[in-house]
Amino acid sequence: MTFNGKTLLALYLNIEGFTSVFSNKSVFVGNIFLVKIVFRASMLFKILFYALFLKKTVFANDWDLNLEQRSLPMDNKH
């Protein structure tokens, strides 16, 4: 099942609580359950992806910062 931009926009607006401005309301209502599942799965995937990505970058930046601080002398406060 493929979604075009109009269908995705209509389903997104319905999830956000707005009324549909498109004419094909039977398909619109029929796809709501499927799209809510797809929407929640995609949001969960994005959250997991960003969590792993941010965790990786934060650890990398922390490691770089530690290396940078180790290379500086201890009395670097002005």
PDB file of C-alpha atoms in Angstrom:
ATOM      1  CA  MET A   1       0.000   0.000   0.000  1.00  0.00           C
ATOM      2  CA  THR A   2       1.519   3.281  -1.098  1.00  0.00           C
ATOM      3  CA  PHE A   3       0.911   6.715   0.378  1.00  0.00           C
ATOM      4  CA  ASN A   4       1.149   9.864  -1.658  1.00  0.00           C
ATOM      5  CA  GLY A   5       1.754  13.281  -0.123  1.00  0.00           C
ATOM      6  CA  LYS A   6      -1.943  14.209  -0.092  1.00  0.00           C
ATOM      7  CA  THR A   7      -2.947  11.051   1.747  1.00  0.00           C
ATOM      8  CA  LEU A   8      -0.155  11.420   4.288  1.00  0.00           C
ATOM      9  CA  LEU A   9      -1.064  15.057   4.886  1.00  0.00           C
ATOM     10  CA  ALA A  10      -4.733  14.187   5.333  1.00  0.00           C
ATOM     11  CA  LEU A  11      -3.968  11.364   7.752  1.00  0.00           C
ATOM     12  CA  TYR A  12      -1.507  13.546   9.665  1.00  0.00           C
ATOM     13  CA  LEU A  13      -4.140  16.263   9.993  1.00  0.00           C
ATOM     14  CA  ASN A  14      -6.651  13.689  11.209  1.00  0.00           C
ATOM     15  CA  ILE A  15      -4.198  12.419  13.835  1.00  0.00           C
ATOM     16  CA  GLU A  16      -3.676  16.021  14.945  1.00  0.00           C
ATOM     17  CA  GLY A  17      -7.439  16.380  15.394  1.00  0.00           C
ATOM     18  CA  PHE A  18      -8.358  18.508  12.370  1.00  0.00           C
ATOM     19  CA  THR A  19     -11.117  17.689   9.908  1.00  0.00           C
ATOM     20  CA  SER A  20     -10.350  16.289   6.502  1.00  0.00           C
ATOM     21  CA  VAL A  21     -10.400  18.737   3.604  1.00  0.00           C
ATOM     22  CA  PHE A  22     -10.167  15.986   1.007  1.00  0.00           C
ATOM     23  CA  SER A  23     -13.067  14.250  -0.710  1.00  0.00           C
ATOM     24  CA  ASN A  24     -12.074  10.575  -0.355  1.00  0.00           C
ATOM     25  CA  LYS A  25     -13.299  10.162   3.213  1.00  0.00           C
ATOM     26  CA  SER A  26     -14.062   6.445   3.066  1.00  0.00           C
ATOM     27  CA  VAL A  27     -10.452   5.572   2.266  1.00  0.00           C
ATOM     28  CA  PHE A  28      -9.436   8.276   4.741  1.00  0.00           C
ATOM     29  CA  VAL A  29     -11.410   6.682   7.588  1.00  0.00           C
ATOM     30  CA  GLY A  30     -10.395   3.166   6.571  1.00  0.00           C
ATOM     31  CA  ASN A  31      -6.691   3.913   6.764  1.00  0.00           C
ATOM     32  CA  ILE A  32      -6.687   5.687  10.114  1.00  0.00           C
ATOM     33  CA  PHE A  33      -5.994   2.598  12.225  1.00  0.00           C
ATOM     34  CA  LEU A  34      -3.194   1.449   9.920  1.00  0.00           C
ATOM     35  CA  VAL A  35      -1.671   4.902   9.759  1.00  0.00           C
ATOM     36  CA  LYS A  36      -1.756   5.327  13.538  1.00  0.00           C
ATOM     37  CA  ILE A  37       0.207   2.074  13.845  1.00  0.00           C
ATOM     38  CA  VAL A  38       2.640   3.170  11.127  1.00  0.00           C
ATOM     39  CA  PHE A  39       2.896   6.645  12.653  1.00  0.00           C
ATOM     40  CA  ARG A  40       3.647   5.324  16.130  1.00  0.00           C
ATOM     41  CA  ALA A  41       6.131   2.777  14.777  1.00  0.00           C
ATOM     42  CA  SER A  42       7.939   5.451  12.777  1.00  0.00           C
ATOM     43  CA  MET A  43       8.022   7.774  15.798  1.00  0.00           C
ATOM     44  CA  LEU A  44       9.399   4.967  17.963  1.00  0.00           C
ATOM     45  CA  PHE A  45      12.010   4.193  15.311  1.00  0.00           C
ATOM     46  CA  LYS A  46      13.002   7.874  15.127  1.00  0.00           C
ATOM     47  CA  ILE A  47      13.252   8.103  18.922  1.00  0.00           C
ATOM     48  CA  LEU A  48      15.401   4.977  19.102  1.00  0.00           C
ATOM     49  CA  PHE A  49      17.562   6.140  16.203  1.00  0.00           C
ATOM     50  CA  TYR A  50      18.082   9.596  17.655  1.00  0.00           C
ATOM     51  CA  ALA A  51      18.738   8.156  21.117  1.00  0.00           C
ATOM     52  CA  LEU A  52      21.431   5.832  19.764  1.00  0.00           C
ATOM     53  CA  PHE A  53      22.850   8.558  17.520  1.00  0.00           C
ATOM     54  CA  LEU A  54      22.923  11.172  20.285  1.00  0.00           C
ATOM     55  CA  LYS A  55      24.368   8.667  22.748  1.00  0.00           C
ATOM     56  CA  LYS A  56      27.137   7.875  20.292  1.00  0.00           C
ATOM     57  CA  THR A  57      27.885  11.531  19.549  1.00  0.00           C
ATOM     58  CA  VAL A  58      27.690  12.590  23.193  1.00  0.00           C
ATOM     59  CA  PHE A  59      30.120   9.870  24.197  1.00  0.00           C
ATOM     60  CA  ALA A  60      32.385  10.783  21.298  1.00  0.00           C
ATOM     61  CA  ASN A  61      32.315  14.482  22.206  1.00  0.00           C
ATOM     62  CA  ASP A  62      32.876  13.657  25.869  1.00  0.00           C
ATOM     63  CA  TRP A  63      35.860  11.503  24.941  1.00  0.00           C
ATOM     64  CA  ASP A  64      37.298  14.258  22.725  1.00  0.00           C
ATOM     65  CA  LEU A  65      36.735  16.796  25.487  1.00  0.00           C
ATOM     66  CA  ASN A  66      38.512  14.573  27.993  1.00  0.00           C
ATOM     67  CA  LEU A  67      41.451  14.169  25.655  1.00  0.00           C
ATOM     68  CA  GLU A  68      41.510  17.919  25.100  1.00  0.00           C
ATOM     69  CA  GLN A  69      41.446  18.620  28.836  1.00  0.00           C
ATOM     70  CA  ARG A  70      44.201  16.085  29.472  1.00  0.00           C
ATOM     71  CA  SER A  71      46.438  17.828  26.951  1.00  0.00           C
ATOM     72  CA  LEU A  72      45.989  21.197  28.690  1.00  0.00           C
ATOM     73  CA  PRO A  73      47.878  22.116  31.870  1.00  0.00           C
ATOM     74  CA  MET A  74      45.974  21.932  35.131  1.00  0.00           C
ATOM     75  CA  ASP A  75      46.282  25.660  35.954  1.00  0.00           C
ATOM     76  CA  ASN A  76      44.482  26.948  32.852  1.00  0.00           C
ATOM     77  CA  LYS A  77      41.909  29.037  34.751  1.00  0.00           C
ATOM     78  CA  HIS A  78      42.178  32.739  33.984  1.00  0.00           C
TER      79      HIS A  78
END
